[in-house]
Amino acid sequence: SSKEYMSYRAVHRGQAKYVIKRVAEEWEYQNRITFLKGVIDLAMETKFLNSVNHPNIIEPRGFAEGGAFQPGYFIVLDRLHETLPKKIKTWTTTDRQCKGITGVFVGGKAKVAKLITDRLRVAFDVASALHYMHSMNIVYRDLKPDNIGFDVRNSVKIFDFGLAKEMREEERNADGLFKMTGFTGSIRYMAPEVGLRRPYNHTADIYSFSMLLWYILALEPPYGFYTPEMFLQRVFQLGHRPVVMQEWPENIQTVMKRSWDVRLHVRPSFNIIMKVLKKEASKINPTDAREFLAYTGPMGPPATIGGNSGHGNTNSGPPRPSQQQQKQPPRRSSGNRTPAEMAPPPMVPIRS
């Protein structure tokens, strides 16, 4: 499909420092509809990559001259070393080595603690990038393991912005939702309202993140071998969710369940999710979490859990850019938006 070719996984074997992403020109003659979809996806990705600036979003290094709809158009991107599915295979191997009698000889307890904090750090970085996108009124709509990579420094990078969309104020319904294309993204990580083709907003990304977080912690894909029909009936219509493991931190269990709630207003902001992930990482492994907690990237205003559930709560709706972001020369306007535009979700207390 065009998406499979277009994504290019942003991963390239060999020693090349960059990769080139383009649409196969032969598709113009073999399957014109697929070709046109690929061209549009690449044009949309160009727009968003030229508008965002975050350490956990892949950075474009160049664009072909002439515009995205010119023949032979391409984007030059940093090469990524691996994607999240490969990283999870490595985590799974390490996790198995730390169990049983083998774990006694390989320092199992310390390795398990580091393994958990490493996984929480990845989840935190993904949440940080999505928090930033929401502050720019961008909904990503395609969060899945195959769209998360790691560069040569092992830094998390989200890529493939072909399905991203800017939420414009003039397109917002009275209920705060938007009429956007339904059944968009990967069905395993797709929010029910998207799968059922109902109006939705940025909280669709929060649902997708909850499934990704479950995958990172469980080290296996959510819903196993569900078919598309099973997703439609059991997940989207009946509200089935993966089993939450009792050994996972209670705060993470709480935020995960809120994030995949069918009620959009119950889902927490990424600001809250980041706060929970940082806190739990510091509890599990304070030494390895030190750098994790020192993160000072563009993550918006400080999170508050509980307290105000009304007037101007910074946790409701897409967050505003922080002062640090506002001082940076913007690549484009993020639109006019007030903190009261989105109805604030009820706050569920997170235990300290």
Coordinates of C-alpha atoms in Angstrom, one line a residue, residues 16-329:
A16 CA 23.8 6.1 5.6
K17 CA 23.1 9.1 7.9
Y18 CA 19.9 10.1 6.1
V19 CA 17.0 8.5 4.2
I20 CA 14.9 9.7 1.3
K21 CA 11.2 9.4 1.5
R22 CA 9.2 9.6 -1.7
V23 CA 6.3 8.0 -3.6
A24 CA 7.1 5.4 -6.2
E25 CA 6.5 7.0 -9.5
E26 CA 5.5 3.8 -11.2
W27 CA 2.4 3.7 -9.1
E28 CA 1.1 6.6 -11.2
Y29 CA 0.5 4.1 -14.0
Q30 CA -0.1 0.9 -11.9
N31 CA -2.6 2.3 -9.4
R32 CA -3.4 6.0 -9.7
I33 CA -5.7 6.1 -6.7
T34 CA -2.9 4.7 -4.4
F35 CA -0.4 7.0 -6.0
L36 CA -2.6 10.1 -5.4
K37 CA -3.1 9.0 -1.7
G38 CA 0.6 8.7 -1.4
V39 CA 1.2 12.1 -2.8
I40 CA -1.3 13.7 -0.5
D41 CA 0.2 11.9 2.5
L42 CA 3.7 13.1 1.6
A43 CA 2.3 16.7 1.2
M44 CA 0.7 16.6 4.6
E45 CA 3.8 15.2 6.2
T46 CA 5.8 18.0 4.6
K47 CA 3.5 20.6 6.1
F48 CA 3.6 19.2 9.6
L49 CA 7.3 18.4 9.7
N50 CA 8.1 21.9 8.6
S51 CA 5.9 23.2 11.4
V52 CA 7.0 21.3 14.5
N53 CA 10.2 21.3 16.5
H54 CA 10.5 18.7 19.3
P55 CA 13.4 16.4 20.4
N56 CA 11.2 13.3 20.1
I57 CA 9.8 14.1 16.6
I58 CA 11.9 13.2 13.6
E59 CA 13.6 16.2 12.0
P60 CA 13.5 16.9 8.3
R61 CA 16.9 17.7 6.8
G62 CA 15.7 18.8 3.4
F63 CA 12.9 19.0 0.9
A64 CA 13.0 18.7 -2.9
E65 CA 12.5 22.0 -4.8
G66 CA 9.2 22.7 -6.5
G67 CA 6.6 21.7 -4.0
A68 CA 5.1 18.5 -2.7
F69 CA 2.9 17.9 -5.8
Q70 CA 5.8 18.1 -8.3
P71 CA 7.0 14.9 -9.9
G72 CA 9.8 13.2 -8.0
Y73 CA 9.2 15.1 -4.8
F74 CA 11.0 13.8 -1.7
I75 CA 11.9 14.5 1.9
V76 CA 15.3 13.9 3.5
L77 CA 15.1 12.6 7.0
D78 CA 17.5 11.4 9.7
R79 CA 18.1 7.7 9.6
L80 CA 16.7 5.7 12.5
H81 CA 18.4 2.7 14.0
E82 CA 15.4 0.7 14.9
T83 CA 11.6 0.8 15.6
L84 CA 9.7 0.1 18.8
P85 CA 8.8 -3.5 17.9
K86 CA 12.4 -4.4 17.6
K87 CA 13.2 -2.6 20.8
I88 CA 10.4 -4.6 22.6
K89 CA 11.9 -7.8 21.3
T90 CA 15.2 -6.8 23.1
W91 CA 13.3 -5.9 26.2
T92 CA 11.5 -9.3 26.1
T93 CA 14.8 -11.2 25.9
T94 CA 16.2 -9.2 28.8
D95 CA 13.1 -9.7 30.9
R96 CA 13.3 -13.5 30.4
Q97 CA 16.9 -13.5 31.4
C98 CA 16.1 -11.8 34.6
K99 CA 13.6 -14.4 35.8
G100 CA 14.2 -17.7 37.5
I101 CA 17.5 -19.2 38.5
T102 CA 19.3 -17.3 35.6
G103 CA 18.3 -14.0 37.1
V104 CA 20.3 -14.7 40.2
F105 CA 23.5 -14.9 38.3
V106 CA 22.9 -11.9 36.0
G107 CA 21.8 -9.4 38.7
G108 CA 18.2 -9.9 37.9
K109 CA 16.7 -7.4 40.4
A110 CA 18.8 -4.5 39.3
K111 CA 18.3 -5.3 35.6
V112 CA 14.5 -5.5 36.0
A113 CA 14.4 -2.1 37.7
K114 CA 16.5 -0.6 34.9
L115 CA 14.4 -2.4 32.3
I116 CA 11.2 -0.9 33.7
T117 CA 12.5 2.6 33.9
D118 CA 13.9 2.3 30.3
R119 CA 10.4 1.4 29.1
L120 CA 8.7 4.2 31.1
R121 CA 11.2 6.6 29.7
V122 CA 10.2 5.6 26.2
A123 CA 6.6 6.0 27.1
F124 CA 7.3 9.4 28.6
D125 CA 9.1 10.6 25.5
V126 CA 6.3 9.5 23.2
A127 CA 3.8 11.3 25.6
S128 CA 6.0 14.4 25.5
A129 CA 5.9 14.6 21.7
L130 CA 2.2 14.1 21.6
H131 CA 1.7 16.7 24.3
Y132 CA 3.6 19.1 22.1
M133 CA 1.5 18.3 19.1
H134 CA -1.7 18.9 21.0
S135 CA -0.3 22.3 22.1
M136 CA 0.0 23.1 18.4
N137 CA -3.6 21.9 17.8
I138 CA -2.4 18.9 15.9
V139 CA -3.9 15.5 16.3
Y140 CA -1.5 12.7 15.2
R141 CA -4.1 9.9 14.5
D142 CA -1.6 7.2 13.6
L143 CA 0.1 6.3 16.9
K144 CA 1.5 2.7 16.7
P145 CA 4.8 0.9 17.4
D146 CA 5.8 1.0 13.8
N147 CA 5.8 4.8 13.8
I148 CA 8.1 5.1 16.8
G149 CA 11.8 4.8 16.1
F150 CA 15.2 5.3 17.8
D151 CA 18.2 7.2 16.4
V152 CA 21.8 6.3 16.8
R153 CA 21.8 7.9 20.3
N154 CA 18.8 5.8 21.3
S155 CA 16.5 8.8 21.4
V156 CA 12.8 8.3 20.7
K157 CA 11.6 9.7 17.4
I158 CA 8.0 9.8 16.2
F159 CA 7.7 9.8 12.4
D160 CA 5.2 9.4 9.6
F161 CA 2.8 12.5 9.8
G162 CA 0.7 11.5 6.7
L163 CA -2.5 11.2 8.8
A164 CA -1.9 14.2 11.1
K165 CA -4.4 16.9 11.0
E166 CA -4.7 20.4 12.4
M167 CA -7.8 21.1 14.5
R168 CA -9.1 24.4 13.4
E169 CA -11.4 26.4 15.6
E170 CA -13.9 27.2 12.9
E171 CA -14.3 23.4 12.3
R172 CA -15.2 22.6 16.0
N173 CA -18.7 21.4 16.7
A174 CA -20.7 22.8 19.6
D175 CA -19.8 19.8 21.7
G176 CA -16.1 20.5 21.3
L177 CA -15.5 17.7 18.7
F178 CA -14.5 17.7 15.1
K179 CA -15.9 16.0 12.1
M180 CA -12.8 14.3 10.8
T181 CA -12.2 11.2 8.7
G182 CA -13.2 8.0 10.5
F183 CA -11.5 4.7 10.7
T184 CA -8.1 6.3 10.4
G185 CA -4.9 4.7 11.6
S186 CA -4.1 1.2 12.9
I187 CA -7.2 -0.6 14.1
R188 CA -5.3 -2.1 17.1
Y189 CA -4.6 1.3 18.5
M190 CA -7.6 3.1 17.1
A191 CA -10.0 4.9 19.4
P192 CA -13.6 3.6 19.4
E193 CA -15.0 6.9 18.2
V194 CA -12.6 6.9 15.3
G195 CA -13.4 3.3 14.4
L196 CA -17.2 4.0 14.6
R197 CA -16.7 7.1 12.4
R198 CA -18.1 9.5 15.0
P199 CA -16.8 13.1 15.6
Y200 CA -13.7 13.1 17.8
N201 CA -10.8 15.3 18.9
H202 CA -7.2 15.1 20.3
T203 CA -8.3 12.6 22.9
A204 CA -8.2 9.9 20.2
D205 CA -4.4 10.1 20.5
I206 CA -4.7 9.6 24.3
Y207 CA -6.6 6.3 23.7
S208 CA -4.0 5.2 21.2
F209 CA -1.3 6.0 23.8
S210 CA -3.0 3.8 26.4
M211 CA -2.8 0.8 24.1
L212 CA 0.8 1.6 23.3
L213 CA 1.6 1.9 27.0
W214 CA 0.0 -1.5 27.6
Y215 CA 2.1 -3.0 24.9
I216 CA 5.3 -1.5 26.4
L217 CA 4.5 -2.8 29.8
A218 CA 3.1 -6.2 28.8
L219 CA 5.7 -6.8 26.1
E220 CA 3.0 -8.1 23.8
P221 CA 0.5 -6.4 21.5
P222 CA -2.9 -5.6 23.0
Y223 CA -5.8 -7.9 21.9
G224 CA -3.6 -10.6 20.6
F225 CA -5.1 -12.1 17.4
Y226 CA -8.3 -10.1 17.2
T227 CA -9.8 -9.8 13.8
P228 CA -11.2 -6.5 12.4
E229 CA -14.7 -7.8 13.1
M230 CA -13.8 -8.5 16.7
F231 CA -12.4 -5.0 17.1
L232 CA -15.6 -3.5 15.8
Q233 CA -17.9 -5.6 17.9
R234 CA -15.9 -6.2 21.1
V235 CA -13.7 -3.2 21.4
F236 CA -15.5 -0.4 19.7
Q237 CA -19.1 -1.3 20.5
L238 CA -18.9 -3.4 23.7
G239 CA -16.0 -1.7 25.3
H240 CA -13.7 -4.6 25.9
R241 CA -10.2 -3.6 27.1
P242 CA -6.9 -5.5 27.8
V243 CA -6.3 -7.0 31.2
V244 CA -4.3 -4.6 33.5
M245 CA -1.6 -6.5 35.4
Q246 CA -1.9 -6.1 39.2
E247 CA 1.9 -5.9 39.5
W248 CA 2.0 -2.6 37.5
P249 CA 2.1 0.6 39.6
E250 CA -1.3 1.6 40.8
N251 CA -1.0 5.1 39.4
I252 CA -0.2 3.8 36.0
Q253 CA -3.1 1.4 36.2
T254 CA -5.4 4.4 37.0
V255 CA -4.1 6.6 34.2
M256 CA -4.2 3.8 31.7
K257 CA -7.8 3.0 32.5
R258 CA -8.8 6.6 32.3
S259 CA -6.9 7.0 29.0
W260 CA -8.9 4.3 27.2
D261 CA -12.3 5.3 28.7
V262 CA -15.0 5.5 26.1
R263 CA -16.0 8.9 27.6
L264 CA -13.6 11.4 25.9
H265 CA -13.8 13.9 28.8
V266 CA -12.5 11.3 31.3
R267 CA -9.2 10.8 29.4
P268 CA -6.4 12.7 31.1
S269 CA -4.1 15.2 29.2
F270 CA -0.6 14.1 28.3
N271 CA 0.6 16.5 30.9
I272 CA -0.9 14.4 33.6
I273 CA 0.3 11.2 31.9
M274 CA 3.9 12.5 31.8
K275 CA 3.7 13.5 35.5
V276 CA 2.6 9.9 36.5
L277 CA 5.3 8.2 34.4
K278 CA 8.0 10.4 35.9
K279 CA 6.9 9.8 39.4
E280 CA 6.7 6.0 39.0
A281 CA 10.1 5.9 37.4
S282 CA 11.7 7.7 40.3
K283 CA 10.1 5.2 42.7
I284 CA 11.3 2.1 40.9
N285 CA 14.8 3.2 40.1
P286 CA 15.8 6.7 41.5
T287 CA 19.4 6.4 40.1
D288 CA 18.5 5.7 36.5
A289 CA 15.5 8.0 36.7
R290 CA 17.6 11.0 37.5
E291 CA 18.2 12.0 33.9
F292 CA 14.6 11.1 33.1
L293 CA 13.4 13.5 35.7
A294 CA 15.7 16.3 34.6
Y295 CA 14.0 16.5 31.2
T296 CA 13.4 20.2 30.3
G297 CA 12.1 20.0 26.7
P298 CA 9.0 21.7 25.4
M299 CA 6.3 20.0 27.5
G300 CA 3.9 22.8 28.2
P301 CA 2.6 24.1 31.6
P302 CA 3.1 22.1 34.8
A303 CA 0.6 19.4 35.4
T304 CA -1.8 19.6 38.3
I305 CA -3.7 16.5 39.5
G306 CA -7.0 17.1 41.2
G307 CA -7.9 20.6 42.4
N308 CA -9.5 22.9 39.8
S309 CA -11.9 21.2 37.5
G310 CA -13.2 24.4 36.0
H311 CA -12.1 27.9 35.1
G312 CA -8.9 27.9 33.1
N313 CA -7.7 24.5 34.1
T314 CA -4.5 23.9 32.1
N315 CA -5.1 20.2 32.0
S316 CA -8.3 20.4 29.9
G317 CA -8.1 20.2 26.1
P318 CA -5.0 20.7 24.0
P319 CA -2.4 22.5 26.3
R320 CA -1.0 25.9 25.4
P321 CA 2.7 26.1 24.5
S322 CA 4.9 27.0 27.5
Q323 CA 6.7 30.4 27.8
Q324 CA 9.8 28.6 26.7
Q325 CA 8.1 27.6 23.5
Q326 CA 6.6 31.0 22.9
K327 CA 10.0 32.6 23.0
Q328 CA 11.3 30.4 20.3
P329 CA 10.7 31.7 16.7

